[in-house]
Every structure is written in structure tokens, then in C-alpha cells.
Short mmCIF file of C-alpha atoms and ligand atoms in Angstrom, two decimals:
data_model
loop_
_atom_site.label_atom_id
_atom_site.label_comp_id
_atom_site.label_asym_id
_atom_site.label_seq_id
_atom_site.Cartn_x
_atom_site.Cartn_y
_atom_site.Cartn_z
CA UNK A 1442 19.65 38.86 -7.98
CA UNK A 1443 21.21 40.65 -5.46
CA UNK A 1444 23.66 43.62 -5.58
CA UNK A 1445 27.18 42.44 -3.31
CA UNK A 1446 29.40 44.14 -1.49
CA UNK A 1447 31.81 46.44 -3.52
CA UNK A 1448 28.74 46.27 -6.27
CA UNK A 1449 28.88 43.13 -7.29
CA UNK A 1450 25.72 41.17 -7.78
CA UNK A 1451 24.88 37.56 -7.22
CA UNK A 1452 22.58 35.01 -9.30
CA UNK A 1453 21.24 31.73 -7.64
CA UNK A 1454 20.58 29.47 -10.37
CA UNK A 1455 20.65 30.57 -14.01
CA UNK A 1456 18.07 28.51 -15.93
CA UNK A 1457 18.50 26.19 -19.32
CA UNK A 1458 21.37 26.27 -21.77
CA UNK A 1459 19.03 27.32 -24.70
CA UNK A 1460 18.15 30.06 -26.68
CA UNK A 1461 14.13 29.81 -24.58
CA UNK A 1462 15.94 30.50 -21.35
CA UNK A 1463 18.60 32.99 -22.46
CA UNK A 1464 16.89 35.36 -24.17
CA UNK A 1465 14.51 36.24 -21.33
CA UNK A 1466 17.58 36.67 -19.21
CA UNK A 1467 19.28 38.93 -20.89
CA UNK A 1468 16.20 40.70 -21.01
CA UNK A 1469 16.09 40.48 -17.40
CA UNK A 1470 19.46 41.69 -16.60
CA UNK A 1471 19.11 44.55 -18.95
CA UNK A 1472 16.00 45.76 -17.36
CA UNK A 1473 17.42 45.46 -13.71
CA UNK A 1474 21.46 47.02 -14.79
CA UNK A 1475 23.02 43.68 -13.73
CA UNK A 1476 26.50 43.89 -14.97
CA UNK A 1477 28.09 40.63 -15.74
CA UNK A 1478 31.36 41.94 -15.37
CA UNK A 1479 30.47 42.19 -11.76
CA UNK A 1480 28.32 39.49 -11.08
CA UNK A 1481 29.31 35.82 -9.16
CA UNK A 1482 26.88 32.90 -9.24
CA UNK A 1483 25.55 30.53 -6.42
CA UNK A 1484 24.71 26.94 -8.13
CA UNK A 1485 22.06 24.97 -5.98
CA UNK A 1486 22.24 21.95 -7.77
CA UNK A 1487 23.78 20.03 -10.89
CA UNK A 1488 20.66 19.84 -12.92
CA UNK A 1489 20.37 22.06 -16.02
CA UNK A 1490 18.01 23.80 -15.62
CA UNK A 1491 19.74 25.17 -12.41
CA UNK A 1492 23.04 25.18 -13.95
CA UNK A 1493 22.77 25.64 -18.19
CA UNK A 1494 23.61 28.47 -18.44
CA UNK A 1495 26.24 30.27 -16.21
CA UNK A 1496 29.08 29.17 -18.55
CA UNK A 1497 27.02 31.63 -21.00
CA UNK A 1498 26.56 34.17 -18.13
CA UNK A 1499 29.59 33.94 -16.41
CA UNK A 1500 32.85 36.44 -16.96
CA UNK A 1501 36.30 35.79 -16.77
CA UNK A 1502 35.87 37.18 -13.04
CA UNK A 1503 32.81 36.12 -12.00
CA UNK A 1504 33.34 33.43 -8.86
CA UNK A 1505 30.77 30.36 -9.32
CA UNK A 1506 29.86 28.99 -6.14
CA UNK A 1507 28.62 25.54 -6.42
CA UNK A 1508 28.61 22.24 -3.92
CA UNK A 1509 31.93 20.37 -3.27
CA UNK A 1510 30.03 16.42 -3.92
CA UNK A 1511 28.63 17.80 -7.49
CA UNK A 1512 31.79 19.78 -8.73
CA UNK A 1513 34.04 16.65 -8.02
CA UNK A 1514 32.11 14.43 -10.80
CA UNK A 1515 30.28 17.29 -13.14
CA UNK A 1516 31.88 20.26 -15.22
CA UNK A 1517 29.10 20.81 -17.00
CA UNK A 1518 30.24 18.75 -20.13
CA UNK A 1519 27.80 16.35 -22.28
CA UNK A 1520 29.72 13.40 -20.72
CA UNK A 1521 28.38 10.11 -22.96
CA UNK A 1522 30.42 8.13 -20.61
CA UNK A 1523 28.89 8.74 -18.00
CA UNK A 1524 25.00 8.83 -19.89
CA UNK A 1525 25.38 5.61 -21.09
CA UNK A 1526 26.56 3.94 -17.96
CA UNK A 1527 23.39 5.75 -16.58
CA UNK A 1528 21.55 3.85 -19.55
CA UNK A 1529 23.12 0.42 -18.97
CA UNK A 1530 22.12 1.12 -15.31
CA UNK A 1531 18.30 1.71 -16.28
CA UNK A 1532 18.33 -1.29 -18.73
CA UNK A 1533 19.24 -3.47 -15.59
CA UNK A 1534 16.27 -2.15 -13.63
CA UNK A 1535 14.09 -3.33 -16.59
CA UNK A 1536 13.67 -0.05 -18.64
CA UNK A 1537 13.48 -0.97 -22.54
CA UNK A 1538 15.97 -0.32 -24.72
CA UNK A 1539 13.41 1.65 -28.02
CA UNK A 1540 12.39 4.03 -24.96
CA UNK A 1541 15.93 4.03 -23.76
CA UNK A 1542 16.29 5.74 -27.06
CA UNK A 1543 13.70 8.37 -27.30
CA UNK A 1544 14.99 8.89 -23.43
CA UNK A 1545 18.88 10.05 -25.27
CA UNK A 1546 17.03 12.48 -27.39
CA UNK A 1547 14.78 14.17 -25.38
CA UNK A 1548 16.70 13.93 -21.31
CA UNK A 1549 16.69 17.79 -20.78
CA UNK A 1550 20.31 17.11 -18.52
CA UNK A 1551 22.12 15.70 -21.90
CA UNK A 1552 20.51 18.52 -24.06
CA UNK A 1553 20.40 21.86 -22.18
CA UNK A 1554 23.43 21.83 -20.01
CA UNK A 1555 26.60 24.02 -20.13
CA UNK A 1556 28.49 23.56 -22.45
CA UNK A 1557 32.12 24.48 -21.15
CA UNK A 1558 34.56 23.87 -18.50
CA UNK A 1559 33.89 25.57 -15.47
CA UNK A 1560 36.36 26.73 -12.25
CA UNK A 1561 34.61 26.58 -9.22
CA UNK A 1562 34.75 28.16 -6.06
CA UNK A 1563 33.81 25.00 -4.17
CA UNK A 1564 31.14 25.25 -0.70
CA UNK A 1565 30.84 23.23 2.40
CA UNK A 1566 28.47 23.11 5.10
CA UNK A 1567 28.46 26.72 7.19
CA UNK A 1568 30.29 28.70 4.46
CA UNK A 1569 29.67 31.76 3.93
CA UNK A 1570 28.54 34.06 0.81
CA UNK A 1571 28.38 37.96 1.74
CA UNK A 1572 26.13 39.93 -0.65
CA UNK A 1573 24.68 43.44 -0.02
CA UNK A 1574 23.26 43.34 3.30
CA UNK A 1575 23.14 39.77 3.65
CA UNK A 1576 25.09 37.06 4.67
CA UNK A 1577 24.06 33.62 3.08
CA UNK A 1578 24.94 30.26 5.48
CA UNK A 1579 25.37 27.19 2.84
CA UNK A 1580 22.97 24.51 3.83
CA UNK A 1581 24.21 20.71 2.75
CA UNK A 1582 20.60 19.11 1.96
CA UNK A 1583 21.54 15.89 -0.71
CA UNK A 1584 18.78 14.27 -1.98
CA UNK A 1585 17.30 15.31 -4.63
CA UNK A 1586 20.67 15.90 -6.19
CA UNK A 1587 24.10 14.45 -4.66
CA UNK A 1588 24.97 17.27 -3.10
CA UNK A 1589 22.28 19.82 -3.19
CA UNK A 1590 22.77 22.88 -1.20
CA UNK A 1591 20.63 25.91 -0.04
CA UNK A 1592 21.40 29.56 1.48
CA UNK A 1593 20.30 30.55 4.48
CA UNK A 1594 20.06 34.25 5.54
CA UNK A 1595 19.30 34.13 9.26
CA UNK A 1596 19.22 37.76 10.18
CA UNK A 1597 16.03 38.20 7.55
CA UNK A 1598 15.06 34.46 7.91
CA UNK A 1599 15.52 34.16 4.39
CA UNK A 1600 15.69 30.60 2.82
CA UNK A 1601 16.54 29.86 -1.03
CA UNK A 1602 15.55 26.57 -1.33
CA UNK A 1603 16.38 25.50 -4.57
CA UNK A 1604 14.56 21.97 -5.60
CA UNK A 1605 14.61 20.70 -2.01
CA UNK A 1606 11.33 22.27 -0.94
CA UNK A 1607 8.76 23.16 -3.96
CA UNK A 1608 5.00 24.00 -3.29
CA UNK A 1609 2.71 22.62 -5.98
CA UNK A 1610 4.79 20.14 -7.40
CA UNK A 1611 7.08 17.50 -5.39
CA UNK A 1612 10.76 17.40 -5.34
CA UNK A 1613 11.99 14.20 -8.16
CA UNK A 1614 13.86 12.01 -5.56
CA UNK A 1615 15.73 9.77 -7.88
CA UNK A 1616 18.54 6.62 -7.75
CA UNK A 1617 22.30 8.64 -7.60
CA UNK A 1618 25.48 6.37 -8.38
CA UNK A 1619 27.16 8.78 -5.80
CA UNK A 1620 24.70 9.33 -2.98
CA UNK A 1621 23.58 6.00 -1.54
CA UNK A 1622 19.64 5.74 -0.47
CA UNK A 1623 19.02 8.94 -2.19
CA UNK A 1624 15.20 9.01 -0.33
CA UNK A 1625 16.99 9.00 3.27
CA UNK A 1626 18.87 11.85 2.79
CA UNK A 1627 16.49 13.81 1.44
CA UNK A 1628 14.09 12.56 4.25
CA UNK A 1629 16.55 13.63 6.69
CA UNK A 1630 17.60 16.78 4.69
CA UNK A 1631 13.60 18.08 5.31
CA UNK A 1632 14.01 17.61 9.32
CA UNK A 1633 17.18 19.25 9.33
CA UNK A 1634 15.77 22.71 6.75
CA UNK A 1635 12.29 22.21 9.11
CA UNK A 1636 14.59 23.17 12.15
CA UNK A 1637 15.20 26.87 10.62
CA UNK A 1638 13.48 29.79 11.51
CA UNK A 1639 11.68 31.43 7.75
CA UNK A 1640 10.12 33.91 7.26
CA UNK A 1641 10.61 33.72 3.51
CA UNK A 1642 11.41 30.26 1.37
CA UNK A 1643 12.43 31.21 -2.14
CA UNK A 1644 12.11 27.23 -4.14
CA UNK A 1645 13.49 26.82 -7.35
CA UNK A 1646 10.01 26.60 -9.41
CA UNK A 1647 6.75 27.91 -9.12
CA UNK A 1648 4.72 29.09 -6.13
CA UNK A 1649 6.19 30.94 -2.98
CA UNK A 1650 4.44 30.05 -0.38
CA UNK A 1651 5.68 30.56 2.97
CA UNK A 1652 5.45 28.09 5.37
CA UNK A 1653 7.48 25.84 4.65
CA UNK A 1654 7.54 22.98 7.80
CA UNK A 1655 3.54 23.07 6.52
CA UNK A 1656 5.13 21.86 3.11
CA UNK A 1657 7.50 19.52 4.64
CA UNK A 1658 4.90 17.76 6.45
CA UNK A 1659 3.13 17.17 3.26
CA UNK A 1660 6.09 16.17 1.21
CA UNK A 1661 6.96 13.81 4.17
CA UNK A 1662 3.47 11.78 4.15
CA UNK A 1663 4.31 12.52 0.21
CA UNK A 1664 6.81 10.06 0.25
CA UNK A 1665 5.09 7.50 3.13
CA UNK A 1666 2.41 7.18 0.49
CA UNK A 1667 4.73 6.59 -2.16
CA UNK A 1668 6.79 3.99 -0.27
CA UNK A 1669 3.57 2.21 0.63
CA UNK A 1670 2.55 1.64 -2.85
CA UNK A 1671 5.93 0.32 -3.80
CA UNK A 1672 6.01 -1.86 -1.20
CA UNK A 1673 2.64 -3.30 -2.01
CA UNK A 1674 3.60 -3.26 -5.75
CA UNK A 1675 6.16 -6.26 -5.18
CA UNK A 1676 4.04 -8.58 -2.47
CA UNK A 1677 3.31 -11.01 -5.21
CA UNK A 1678 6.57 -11.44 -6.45
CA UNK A 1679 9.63 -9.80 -7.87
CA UNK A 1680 9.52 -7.16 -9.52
CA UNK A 1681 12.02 -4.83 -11.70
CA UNK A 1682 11.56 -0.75 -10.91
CA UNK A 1683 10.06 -1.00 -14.94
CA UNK A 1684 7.69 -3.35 -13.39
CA UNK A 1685 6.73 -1.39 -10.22
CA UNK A 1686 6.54 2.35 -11.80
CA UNK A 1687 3.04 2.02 -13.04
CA UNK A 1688 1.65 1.25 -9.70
CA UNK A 1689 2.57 4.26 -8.24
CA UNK A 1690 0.67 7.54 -8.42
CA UNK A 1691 2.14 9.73 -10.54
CA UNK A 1692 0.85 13.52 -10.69
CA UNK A 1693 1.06 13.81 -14.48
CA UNK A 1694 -1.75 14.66 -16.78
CA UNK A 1695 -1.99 11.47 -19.26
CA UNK A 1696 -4.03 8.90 -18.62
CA UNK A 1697 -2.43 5.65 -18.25
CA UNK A 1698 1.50 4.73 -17.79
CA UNK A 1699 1.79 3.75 -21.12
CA UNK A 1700 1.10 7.51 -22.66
CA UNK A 1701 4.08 8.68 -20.30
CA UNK A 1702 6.49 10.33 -22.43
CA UNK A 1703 9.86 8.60 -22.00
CA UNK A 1704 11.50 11.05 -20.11
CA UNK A 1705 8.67 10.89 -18.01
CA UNK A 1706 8.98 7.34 -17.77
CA UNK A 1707 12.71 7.50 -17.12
CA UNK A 1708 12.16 9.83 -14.43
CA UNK A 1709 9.23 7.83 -13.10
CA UNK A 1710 11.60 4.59 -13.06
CA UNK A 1711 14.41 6.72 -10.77
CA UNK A 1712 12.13 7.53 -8.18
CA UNK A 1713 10.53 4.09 -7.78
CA UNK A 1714 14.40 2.92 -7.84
CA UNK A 1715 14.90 5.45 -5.04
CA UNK A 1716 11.76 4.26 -2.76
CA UNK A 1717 12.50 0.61 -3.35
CA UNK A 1718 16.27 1.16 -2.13
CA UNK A 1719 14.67 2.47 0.60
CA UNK A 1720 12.43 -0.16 1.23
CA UNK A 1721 15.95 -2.49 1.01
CA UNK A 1722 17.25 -0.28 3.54
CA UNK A 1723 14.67 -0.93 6.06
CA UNK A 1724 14.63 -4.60 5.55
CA UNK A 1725 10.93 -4.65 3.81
CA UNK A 1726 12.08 -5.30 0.51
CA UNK A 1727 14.92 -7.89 -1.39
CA UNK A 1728 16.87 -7.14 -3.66
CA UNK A 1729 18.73 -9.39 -6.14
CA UNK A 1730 20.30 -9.91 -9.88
CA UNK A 1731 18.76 -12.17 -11.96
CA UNK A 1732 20.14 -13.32 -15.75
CA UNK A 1733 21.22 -8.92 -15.55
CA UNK A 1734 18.32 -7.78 -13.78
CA UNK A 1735 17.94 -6.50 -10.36
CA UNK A 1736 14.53 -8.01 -8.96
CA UNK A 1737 12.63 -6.49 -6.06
CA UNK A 1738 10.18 -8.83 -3.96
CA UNK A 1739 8.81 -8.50 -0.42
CA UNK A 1740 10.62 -9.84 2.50
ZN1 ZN B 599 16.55 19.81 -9.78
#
């Protein structure tokens, strides 16, 4: 948080629409005076637990900052429409309908995001947010969401990464009806944040480390690995993403694909969609439908 100019104070991000999340912010802003009535928001990203909860936080004058790609499609709304043509989506790419199931109970976006209609003061590439002392640039980097966006301060070399860089865990790089070849952009998205000069990277989880082209070289071969395995997954024939998600590496601490929680599994089948779409891309991989299901094999 970060007291603006004419005391107002900005939040980047704002955590899960549930009681877990909430109560330690309020806690939060009591300890540190924030003043709602005086407080805007900067939204990195749709997901919710980014997003939950600034219809809770926000006043009747707070400005909400948020990416012009994500506020066209998303106001924060538990859209069923648009969930179950995400499911129907899934089911073509092979994922079964009883997990399909457990997936609509448990999906933290369907469950924990805000909950009402939000005005938004919409950002581009290059716009500017003045707060206090600093002057935040708004950094396009789509990829891990449609139109994910960071803030760069360049006078302190200040970066606020959101979930484009993280440190001990990777970035979920998943299949977006509204961002073809999700995995290029974000690919491209790291070479263009890798240019900056930081000093400090402030990512949307965990540790702060701080040198973040380090971290982008690792996410990079991150990916190579990733693609490699895909690729090698669908050699001896076609494949649907269901098919091809278990012989990836996945950093999760069960031991075999099968004790994947759902949402695990749902999230596991987005990012093999992601790599293999890729893989289409670059002419390695085939793509077709198939009695209403879309096949992978190697060219
Ligand atoms: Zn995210």
C-alpha cells in the first residue's frame, strides 16, 4: 500500500473474496491507518485471488485500475455462461465429466471472486498511475492471464510483478478463449519485463527475490522442458491434453497423476493445452477433431 498524492493510498491486488482473506485485511489496514474512503486500487490480473475482493474494499470513490483486454469480458460476476462453455471446452480436450464436477465445486475463480459489478478506470500500455512519490508505468505482459499487466516505477527501479514473474513456484500458463497461444505471449512478455532495469521485483506470491532476468532464465528453460515432454508425449500417436497431462512434470506433492485433486488436474490439463498449442504453432505438433475431440499427434 502506498499513500497517493492528496493522501490517497493505493492497493495492488486485494486477495480472495472470503471471510480467510478479509479478515486479515482489515486487520491490515487498521494497523497501517489506510482509509478506504481514500484509497484507489491497481488490479494485475482477473484471477480471484488478485481481484476477490476490491468490490468488498472498494468505496463509492475509490478509482479501480484494471487492464482494458480483462475488463471488456469480466465484471467480476459468477458468470455460469461463460464456466460451462469453459467446461464443454475441457470435455473436448478429453477431461471427464465426474471430475468435471468436483472441478465446479472446488475452481477457486467460480467460488472466491467478487461478487458485484464493478466501474473501471480502464489501462493501456505506458499509462500512468501517480502515487506518493512514485510514478507507476503500466506494463502489458498477457500470458498468464489475457491481459495481465504490471507497474513499473523507473526512477526507484521498482517492478510489481504480479503472477508474471514468481520465485519458488512457476507462473500457471494456461489455454485463454481470448488470447491466442497463451505460452507465446507470455514467452515474449518475459523478454520484454527482462529488458527493465530492477532493483526491486515485488511478484504476486511468495518469495522476493531480486533478480529477476536470473528468474526469467529459469522460467524460460522452465517452459523448454515442459514443451519437450509434451512433444514427446504424443510421438506415438494422438493424443487428447487428458491424455498428455500425466507425462509432464508437475511440481505438486502427491504421488502419481491420479491423486491430483481435480482442480489440480484441471489446471494441469490448461497448461498442457497451452504447450501443445504451442507446439501447433511451430509446426511440431497436429491438431485435429475427432467424433468431439481435439487429438494431438506429432508431425
Ligand atoms: Zn494469477
Amino acid at each position: 500500500m502506498i499513500k497517493g498524492k492528496k493522501g490517497r493510498f493505493l492497493i495492488i491486488d486485494t486477495g480472495m473474496n472470503r471471510e480467510e482473506c478479509l479478515g486479515p485485511m482489515r486487520s491490515a489496514l487498521k494497523e497501517l491507518d489506510i482509509d478506504l474512503d481514500r484509497t484507489d486500487f491497481f488490479i494485475t490480473h482477473l484471477h480471484a485471488d488478485h481481484s476477490g475482493l476490491v468490490g468488498v474494499l472498494a468505496s463509492d470513490n475509490s478509482k479501480i485500475y484494471f487492464n482494458k483486454t480483462e475488463a471488456s469480458f469480466v465484471n467480476f460476476q459468477p458468470n455460469e455462461d461463460y464456466w460451462k462453455k469453459h467446461f464443454v471446452f475441457y470435455a473436448a480436450n478429453g477431461f471427464p465429466e465426474d471430475e468435471m464436477k468436483k472441478v465446479w465445486e472446488g475452481h477457486p475463480g467460480f467460488r472466491y471472486s467478487s461478487r458485484r459489478e464493478i466501474s473501471f478506470t480502464v489501462m493501456e500500455e505506458g499509462d500512468e498511475i501517480e502515487a506518493g512519490n512514485y510514478l507507476f508505468r503500466c506494463v502489458e505482459t498477457p500470458g498468464h492471464s489475457p491481459g495481465h499487466m504490471c507497474l513499473y516505477e523507473a526512477d526507484e527501479k521498482v517492478l510489481i510483478c504480479g503472477d508474471h514473474i514468481l520465485f519458488d513456484i512457476t507462473p500457471n500458463i494456461t489455454h485463454w478463449e481470448q488470447l491466442d497461444n497463451s505460452l507465446k505471449h507470455y514467452l515474449s512478455n518475459l523478454e520484454k519485463v527482462y529488458t527493465l532495469d530492477v532493483n526491486l521485483i515485488l511478484p504476486g506470491h511468495r518469495t522476493v527475490w531480486n533478480d529477476h532476468r536470473k528468474r526469467i532464465g529459469e522460467l524460460q528453460e522452465h517452459h523448454r522442458n515442459r514443451l519437450a515432454e509434451a512433444l514427446s508425449a504424443v510421438t506415438d500417436g494422438s493424443k487428447t491434453a487428458w491424455e498428455v497431462a500425466p507425462f509432464i512434470t508437475w511440481d505438486i506433492d502427491v504421488k502419481s497423476w491420479a491423486e491430483f485433486p481435480s482442480v489440480q488436474k484441471f489446471f494441469a490439463v490448461g497448461e498442457t493445452i497451452a504447450h501443445l498449442d504451442y507446439l501447433v504453432s511451430e509446426g511440431k505438433v497436429g491438431k485435429e477433431t475427432r467424433n468431439h475431440q481435439v487429438l494431438y499427434s506429432r508431425t
